[in-house]
Coordinates of C-alpha atoms and ligand atoms in Angstrom, one line a residue:
X1 CA 0.0 0.0 0.0
X2 CA 1.4 3.4 -1.0
X3 CA 0.5 6.3 1.4
X4 CA 0.3 9.9 0.2
X5 CA 0.7 13.3 1.9
X6 CA -2.4 14.8 3.3
X7 CA -1.4 18.1 4.8
X8 CA 1.5 20.4 5.7
X9 CA 2.1 21.2 9.3
X10 CA 3.5 24.7 9.6
X11 CA 5.5 26.0 12.6
X12 CA 5.6 29.7 13.3
X13 CA 8.7 31.8 13.4
X14 CA 9.8 34.4 16.0
X15 CA 7.9 32.8 18.8
X16 CA 8.8 35.4 21.3
X17 CA 5.7 37.3 20.3
X18 CA 2.8 37.3 22.7
X19 CA -0.7 38.5 23.3
X20 CA -2.2 40.8 20.7
X21 CA 1.0 40.8 18.6
X22 CA 0.9 37.1 18.3
X23 CA -2.8 37.2 17.2
X24 CA -1.9 39.8 14.5
X25 CA 1.1 37.6 13.5
X26 CA -1.1 34.5 13.1
X27 CA -4.0 36.3 11.3
X28 CA -1.6 38.0 8.9
X29 CA 0.3 34.7 8.3
X30 CA -2.9 32.9 7.5
X31 CA -4.0 35.6 5.0
X32 CA -0.6 35.7 3.4
X33 CA -0.6 31.9 3.1
X34 CA -4.0 31.9 1.5
X35 CA -2.9 34.6 -0.9
X36 CA 0.2 32.6 -1.8
X37 CA -1.9 29.5 -2.4
X38 CA -4.6 31.2 -4.4
X39 CA -3.6 29.1 -7.5
X40 CA -4.2 25.9 -5.5
X41 CA -8.0 25.9 -5.3
X42 CA -8.3 22.7 -3.3
X43 CA -5.9 23.7 -0.5
X44 CA -7.5 24.7 2.8
X45 CA -5.6 26.7 5.4
X46 CA -6.4 26.4 9.2
X47 CA -4.3 28.5 11.6
X48 CA -4.2 27.6 15.3
X49 CA -2.4 29.3 18.2
X50 CA 0.8 27.3 17.8
X51 CA 0.6 25.6 14.4
X52 CA -1.0 26.1 11.0
X53 CA -2.3 23.2 8.9
X54 CA -2.5 23.3 5.1
X55 CA -4.8 20.5 3.8
X56 CA -3.7 19.5 0.3
X57 CA -7.0 17.8 -0.7
X58 CA -5.2 16.3 -3.7
X59 CA -2.9 19.3 -4.7
X60 CA 0.7 18.4 -5.4
X61 CA 2.8 18.4 -2.2
X62 CA 6.0 19.5 -3.9
X63 CA 4.6 22.5 -5.6
X64 CA 2.7 23.6 -2.5
X65 CA 5.9 23.2 -0.5
X66 CA 7.8 25.4 -2.9
X67 CA 5.3 28.2 -2.5
X68 CA 5.1 27.9 1.2
X69 CA 8.9 28.0 1.5
X70 CA 8.7 31.7 0.4
X71 CA 6.1 32.8 3.0
X72 CA 7.8 34.9 5.7
X73 CA 6.8 34.1 9.3
X74 CA 7.2 30.3 8.9
X75 CA 10.2 28.8 10.7
X76 CA 9.7 25.2 9.3
X77 CA 7.1 22.9 8.0
X78 CA 6.6 19.2 7.5
X79 CA 4.5 17.1 5.1
X80 CA 2.2 14.7 6.9
X81 CA 1.0 11.3 5.6
X82 CA -2.5 10.1 6.6
X83 CA -2.8 6.4 7.2
X84 CA -5.4 4.1 8.9
X85 CA -5.1 4.2 12.7
X86 CA -3.6 0.7 13.2
X87 CA -0.1 -0.3 14.0
X88 CA 0.7 -2.2 10.8
X89 CA -0.2 0.7 8.7
X90 CA 1.8 3.1 10.9
X91 CA 4.9 0.9 10.7
X92 CA 4.6 0.5 6.9
X93 CA 4.0 4.2 6.3
X94 CA 6.9 5.2 8.6
X95 CA 9.3 3.0 6.6
X96 CA 8.0 4.6 3.3
X97 CA 8.3 8.1 4.7
X98 CA 12.0 7.6 5.7
X99 CA 14.6 6.8 3.1
X100 CA 16.2 4.0 5.0
X101 CA 18.9 3.3 2.4
X102 CA 20.9 6.3 3.7
X103 CA 22.1 5.8 7.3
X104 CA 20.8 8.6 9.6
X105 CA 20.1 9.3 13.3
X106 CA 16.5 9.5 14.4
X107 CA 14.0 9.9 17.2
X108 CA 10.3 8.9 17.3
X109 CA 7.8 11.1 19.0
X110 CA 4.3 9.6 19.1
X111 CA 1.2 11.3 20.5
X112 CA -2.0 9.3 21.1
X113 CA -4.8 11.9 20.9
X114 CA -7.3 9.1 20.6
X115 CA -7.2 7.5 24.0
X116 CA -9.2 4.5 22.7
X117 CA -6.3 3.5 20.5
X118 CA -5.0 0.3 22.1
X119 CA -1.2 1.1 22.0
X120 CA 0.1 3.9 24.3
X121 CA 2.4 6.5 23.0
X122 CA 5.5 5.0 24.6
X123 CA 4.8 1.7 23.0
X124 CA 4.2 3.3 19.6
X125 CA 7.7 4.9 19.9
X126 CA 9.3 1.6 20.8
X127 CA 7.6 -0.4 18.0
X128 CA 8.4 2.1 15.3
X129 CA 12.0 2.5 16.5
X130 CA 12.5 -1.3 16.6
X131 CA 11.1 -1.7 13.1
X132 CA 13.5 1.0 11.7
X133 CA 16.5 -0.4 13.6
X134 CA 15.7 -3.9 12.3
X135 CA 15.4 -2.7 8.6
X136 CA 18.3 -0.2 8.3
X137 CA 21.6 1.1 9.6
X138 CA 19.7 4.0 11.3
X139 CA 20.7 4.9 14.9
X140 CA 18.6 6.5 17.7
X141 CA 19.7 9.9 18.9
X142 CA 17.2 11.5 21.3
X143 CA 19.0 14.8 21.6
X144 CA 20.1 15.9 18.1
X145 CA 18.4 13.5 15.6
X146 CA 18.8 14.1 11.9
X147 CA 15.2 12.9 11.4
X148 CA 12.4 13.4 13.9
X149 CA 9.5 11.0 13.2
X150 CA 6.3 12.5 14.5
X151 CA 3.3 10.3 14.8
X152 CA -0.1 11.6 15.8
X153 CA -2.9 9.1 16.3
X154 CA -6.3 10.7 16.0
X155 CA -9.8 9.2 15.9
X156 CA -10.1 9.3 12.1
X157 CA -6.5 8.3 11.2
X158 CA -2.9 8.4 12.2
X159 CA -0.6 11.1 10.8
X160 CA 3.1 10.7 10.1
X161 CA 5.7 13.4 9.6
X162 CA 9.4 13.1 8.9
X163 CA 11.4 15.9 7.2
X164 CA 11.4 19.3 8.7
X165 CA 11.7 21.7 5.8
X166 CA 13.2 25.1 6.6
X167 CA 10.8 28.0 6.1
X168 CA 11.6 31.6 5.1
X169 CA 11.8 32.8 8.7
X170 CA 11.1 36.5 9.6
X171 CA 7.7 38.0 10.1
X172 CA 4.6 37.8 8.0
X173 CA 4.7 40.6 5.4
X174 CA 2.4 43.4 6.3
X175 CA 2.6 43.4 10.1
X176 CA 5.4 46.0 10.0
X177 CA 3.9 48.6 7.7
X178 CA 5.1 49.7 4.3
X179 CA 8.3 50.9 2.7
X180 CA 9.3 52.1 -0.8
X181 CA 12.4 50.2 -2.2
X182 CA 14.6 51.9 -4.8
X183 CA 14.9 49.1 -7.3
X184 CA 17.7 49.3 -9.9
X185 CA 18.5 46.5 -12.3
X186 CA 21.5 45.5 -10.2
X187 CA 22.3 42.7 -7.8
X188 CA 21.9 44.6 -4.5
X189 CA 18.5 46.3 -4.5
X190 CA 16.3 43.2 -5.0
X191 CA 18.2 41.6 -2.1
X192 CA 17.5 44.7 0.0
X193 CA 13.8 44.4 -0.9
X194 CA 13.8 40.8 0.2
X195 CA 15.5 41.7 3.5
X196 CA 12.9 44.4 4.2
X197 CA 10.0 42.1 3.4
X198 CA 11.5 39.5 5.7
X199 CA 11.1 41.9 8.6
X200 CA 7.3 41.9 7.9
X201 CA 7.3 45.1 5.9
X202 CA 5.2 45.3 2.8
X203 CA 7.2 46.9 0.0
X204 CA 6.5 48.9 -3.1
X205 CA 9.3 49.6 -5.6
X206 CA 10.4 52.7 -7.5
X207 CA 12.6 52.6 -10.5
X208 CA 14.2 55.5 -12.3
X209 CA 14.4 55.1 -16.1
X210 CA 16.1 57.4 -18.5
X211 CA 14.9 56.6 -22.0
X212 CA 16.3 56.7 -24.6
X213 CA 19.6 56.4 -22.7
X214 CA 18.2 53.3 -21.1
X215 CA 16.4 50.8 -23.2
X216 CA 13.1 48.9 -22.9
X217 CA 15.2 45.8 -22.2
X218 CA 16.6 47.5 -19.1
X219 CA 13.1 48.2 -17.9
X220 CA 11.9 44.7 -18.7
X221 CA 14.8 43.4 -16.6
X222 CA 13.6 45.5 -13.6
X223 CA 10.1 44.3 -14.1
X224 CA 11.4 40.7 -14.1
X225 CA 13.3 41.3 -10.9
X226 CA 10.2 42.9 -9.3
X227 CA 8.2 39.9 -10.4
X228 CA 10.8 37.6 -8.8
X229 CA 10.8 39.2 -5.4
X230 CA 7.0 39.7 -5.5
X231 CA 6.8 35.9 -4.8
X232 CA 7.7 36.8 -1.2
X233 CA 4.6 39.0 -0.6
X234 CA 2.2 37.9 -3.4
X235 CA 2.5 40.9 -5.7
X236 CA 4.4 44.1 -6.1
X237 CA 3.5 47.6 -7.1
X238 CA 6.3 49.1 -9.2
X239 CA 6.5 52.9 -9.9
X240 CA 8.5 53.7 -13.0
X241 CA 9.8 57.3 -13.0
X242 CA 10.7 59.1 -16.2
X243 CA 14.0 60.5 -15.1
X244 CA 15.7 61.7 -18.3
X245 CA 14.9 65.5 -18.1
X246 CA 16.0 65.8 -14.5
X247 CA 19.1 63.7 -15.1
X248 CA 20.2 65.8 -18.1
X249 CA 19.6 69.0 -16.1
X250 CA 21.9 67.6 -13.3
X251 CA 24.6 67.1 -15.9
X252 CA 24.0 70.6 -17.3
X253 CA 24.1 72.5 -14.1
X254 CA 26.4 70.6 -11.8
X255 CA 30.1 69.7 -12.1
X256 CA 30.7 66.1 -13.2
X257 CA 32.2 65.1 -9.9
X258 CA 29.0 66.0 -8.0
X259 CA 26.5 64.6 -10.6
X260 CA 26.1 61.2 -8.9
X261 CA 25.6 62.7 -5.4
X262 CA 23.0 65.2 -6.7
X263 CA 21.3 62.5 -8.8
X264 CA 21.0 60.4 -5.6
X265 CA 19.5 63.3 -3.7
X266 CA 17.0 63.9 -6.5
X267 CA 16.1 60.2 -6.5
X268 CA 15.6 60.3 -2.7
X269 CA 13.4 63.4 -3.0
X270 CA 11.2 61.7 -5.6
X271 CA 11.2 58.4 -3.7
X272 CA 10.2 59.9 -0.3
X273 CA 7.4 62.0 -1.9
X274 CA 6.0 59.0 -3.7
X275 CA 6.5 56.9 -0.5
X276 CA 4.5 59.5 1.5
X277 CA 1.7 59.5 -1.1
X278 CA 1.6 55.7 -1.0
X279 CA 1.5 55.6 2.9
X280 CA 4.9 54.2 3.2
X281 CA 6.8 55.0 6.4
X282 CA 10.3 54.5 5.1
X283 CA 12.4 54.1 1.9
X284 CA 15.0 51.4 1.3
X285 CA 18.1 51.1 -0.9
X286 CA 20.7 48.4 -1.7
X287 CA 23.6 50.6 -0.6
X288 CA 26.5 49.0 1.2
X289 CA 29.3 51.1 2.7
X290 CA 32.4 51.4 0.6
X291 CA 31.1 49.4 -2.4
X292 CA 31.3 52.3 -4.9
X293 CA 32.3 56.0 -4.8
X294 CA 28.8 57.1 -4.0
X295 CA 28.5 54.8 -1.0
X296 CA 30.9 56.4 1.4
X297 CA 29.6 57.6 4.8
X298 CA 30.1 61.2 3.6
X299 CA 28.0 60.5 0.5
X300 CA 25.3 58.6 2.4
X301 CA 25.2 61.5 4.8
X302 CA 24.5 64.2 2.2
X303 CA 21.9 62.0 0.5
X304 CA 20.2 61.3 3.8
X305 CA 20.0 65.0 4.7
X306 CA 17.0 65.5 2.4
X307 CA 15.0 62.5 3.6
X308 CA 12.0 63.2 5.8
X309 CA 11.6 59.5 6.7
X310 CA 14.0 56.7 7.7
X311 CA 16.2 55.3 4.9
X312 CA 16.6 51.5 5.4
X313 CA 19.8 50.1 4.1
X314 CA 19.6 46.4 5.0
X315 CA 22.9 45.6 3.1
X316 CA 24.9 48.4 4.6
X317 CA 27.5 46.1 6.3
X318 CA 27.4 43.1 4.0
X319 CA 30.2 42.0 1.7
X320 CA 29.5 41.8 -2.0
X321 CA 30.1 38.0 -1.8
X322 CA 27.4 37.6 0.9
X323 CA 25.0 39.7 -1.1
X324 CA 25.6 37.6 -4.2
X325 CA 25.1 34.4 -2.2
X326 CA 21.8 35.7 -1.0
X327 CA 20.7 36.9 -4.4
X328 CA 21.3 33.3 -5.7
X329 CA 19.3 31.9 -2.8
X330 CA 16.3 34.2 -3.4
X331 CA 16.5 33.6 -7.2
X332 CA 17.3 37.0 -8.6
X333 CA 21.0 36.7 -9.4
X334 CA 20.6 35.4 -12.9
X335 CA 18.3 38.2 -13.9
X336 CA 20.5 40.8 -12.1
X337 CA 23.6 40.0 -14.2
X338 CA 21.8 40.4 -17.5
X339 CA 23.8 43.0 -19.3
X340 CA 21.3 45.9 -19.7
X341 CA 22.3 49.4 -18.8
X342 CA 21.0 51.4 -15.8
X343 CA 20.7 55.2 -15.7
X344 CA 23.5 55.3 -13.3
X345 CA 25.9 53.3 -15.4
X346 CA 25.3 55.5 -18.5
X347 CA 26.0 58.8 -16.8
X348 CA 28.9 57.6 -14.6
X349 CA 31.5 60.4 -14.2
X350 CA 35.2 59.6 -14.4
X351 CA 36.0 61.0 -11.0
X352 CA 33.0 61.2 -8.7
X353 CA 33.4 63.0 -5.4
X354 CA 33.9 60.4 -2.6
X355 CA 33.6 63.0 0.1
X356 CA 30.9 65.4 -1.1
X357 CA 30.0 68.4 1.0
X358 CA 26.4 69.5 1.8
X359 CA 27.1 73.2 1.1
X360 CA 28.4 72.4 -2.3
X361 CA 25.4 70.2 -3.1
X362 CA 23.1 73.1 -2.1
X363 CA 25.1 75.6 -4.1
X364 CA 24.8 73.5 -7.3
X365 CA 21.2 72.7 -6.7
X366 CA 20.4 76.4 -6.3
X367 CA 21.2 77.0 -10.0
X368 CA 17.9 75.7 -11.4
X369 CA 14.3 75.0 -10.7
X370 CA 14.7 71.3 -9.9
X371 CA 11.6 71.4 -7.7
X372 CA 9.3 71.5 -10.7
X373 CA 11.2 68.7 -12.3
X374 CA 11.0 66.6 -9.2
X375 CA 7.2 67.2 -9.0
X376 CA 6.8 66.2 -12.7
X377 CA 8.7 63.0 -12.0
X378 CA 6.4 62.2 -9.1
X379 CA 3.3 63.0 -11.0
X380 CA 4.3 61.2 -14.2
X381 CA 5.4 58.0 -12.5
X382 CA 3.8 55.0 -14.1
X383 CA 2.3 52.5 -11.7
X384 CA 2.5 48.8 -12.6
X385 CA 1.4 45.8 -10.6
X386 CA 3.7 42.7 -10.9
X387 CA 3.0 39.2 -9.7
X388 CA 5.2 36.1 -9.4
X389 CA 4.1 34.7 -12.8
X390 CA 4.9 38.0 -14.5
X391 CA 1.3 38.9 -15.3
X392 CA 1.4 42.7 -15.4
X393 CA -1.6 44.7 -14.6
X394 CA -1.5 48.5 -15.1
X395 CA -3.7 50.3 -12.7
X396 CA -3.8 54.0 -11.7
X397 CA -6.3 53.6 -9.0
X398 CA -6.0 53.6 -5.2
X399 CA -7.6 50.2 -5.1
X400 CA -4.0 48.9 -5.3
X401 CA -4.0 49.1 -1.5
Ligands
LIG1 P1 22.3 47.8 -7.2 O1 23.0 46.5 -7.4 O2 21.1 47.7 -6.4 O3 22.1 48.5 -8.5 P2 24.7 49.2 -6.8 O4 25.8 48.5 -6.0 O5 24.9 49.1 -8.3 O6 23.3 48.7 -6.4 P3 24.4 52.0 -7.0 O7 24.2 51.9 -8.5 O8 25.3 53.0 -6.4 O9 24.8 50.7 -6.3 O10 22.9 52.3 -6.4 C1 22.7 52.3 -5.0 C2 21.3 52.1 -4.7 O11 20.5 53.2 -5.3 C3 20.7 50.9 -5.3 O12 20.9 49.7 -4.5 C4 19.2 51.2 -5.5 O13 18.6 51.0 -4.2 C5 19.3 52.7 -5.8 N1 19.3 52.9 -7.3 C6 20.3 53.1 -8.1 N2 19.9 53.3 -9.4 C7 18.6 53.2 -9.4 C8 17.6 53.3 -10.4 N3 17.8 53.5 -11.6 N4 16.3 53.1 -10.0 C9 16.0 52.9 -8.7 N5 16.9 52.8 -7.7 C10 18.2 53.0 -8.0
LIG2 MG1 23.3 49.8 -9.6

């Protein structure tokens, strides 16, 4: 007899939460899980105080697991088999659930919820362990087992779980408010977006495009990156800002060495204003100290001066190698290294100021009416909704909330 998986048992992350916060955590996690599983019509989600159950009702356990592994707020989950509540079936199914050909250490933890079941928990543990020891090179380790076999005997059936699959960790997206992430086509900013979502913050993204200096391929790449990270929160609103006029003005009015710094200050002005309009409490970037000329503390300082809200820089102290590893893990690396140009790479000056001064920035900015241009950028930004399967829905309305 072959037994199949019946449900996923989901364990919550960050269990230090208590009281009302825990309730918010669980409610949000349940809603996010349902949203992530919208394509799996037969799945049913049930969230309890300590655990969440996802009933498969015939959906494919591997594809559901893949989706669940991207939902923040989950520390781990296990697939559970449903078998008839009798010892022969339990023993047979346990052997099927464990790949006994590879030697491992294990522990059995049985719970008899149905007190009418004739074998007590301790005896179930012993019988299952004996069967495994007899049929394999597996060894018992009660403290740090590689495989924990969990058996729950209920009135309707017995449930058997083996592998603990790592969840995405963090907090459910949405319990921490909203932030606007500056999304370029590079390696860093999608990773920054992921890190911000992981802390439970729902993100929107803003991208500065400079056509015709940047191509539609470059914008498609950003949309693809946006779509890839949208899998961690269900969807993603991307604002595309037409930046060419303002960028050319910067190069016209400012010395080349200050162009990048002033461009960053303009980006920040636009991003914070759009963030305010979209009810975001912070903006986020993929900056990391020392990575390039514009990412010195002096430079970050003059960029930050204009921001009226916190600037989150989740990668600030990470090495590039660590960031690349993470981008591979979250699935954005291959898209990020596609060779399309970004507005920053096209206008890169030969010798950018690594220690820009605030008074100099203000002096150069005083030369033209950038305020109107910034306002135009904000007002002319195009809003696009992205989803993990790259269906793009254009929508100007506030119902995007
Ligand atoms: P990334 O890999 O994210 O492009 P980077 O190492 O290339 O980062 P910069 O080009 O200096 O660094 O950009 C620093 C940050 O500024 C980016 O991480 C991103 O948050 C933001 N940024 C840069 N260019 C753009 C753009 N065209 N649109 C939106 N945000 C941008
Ligand atoms: Mg870049």
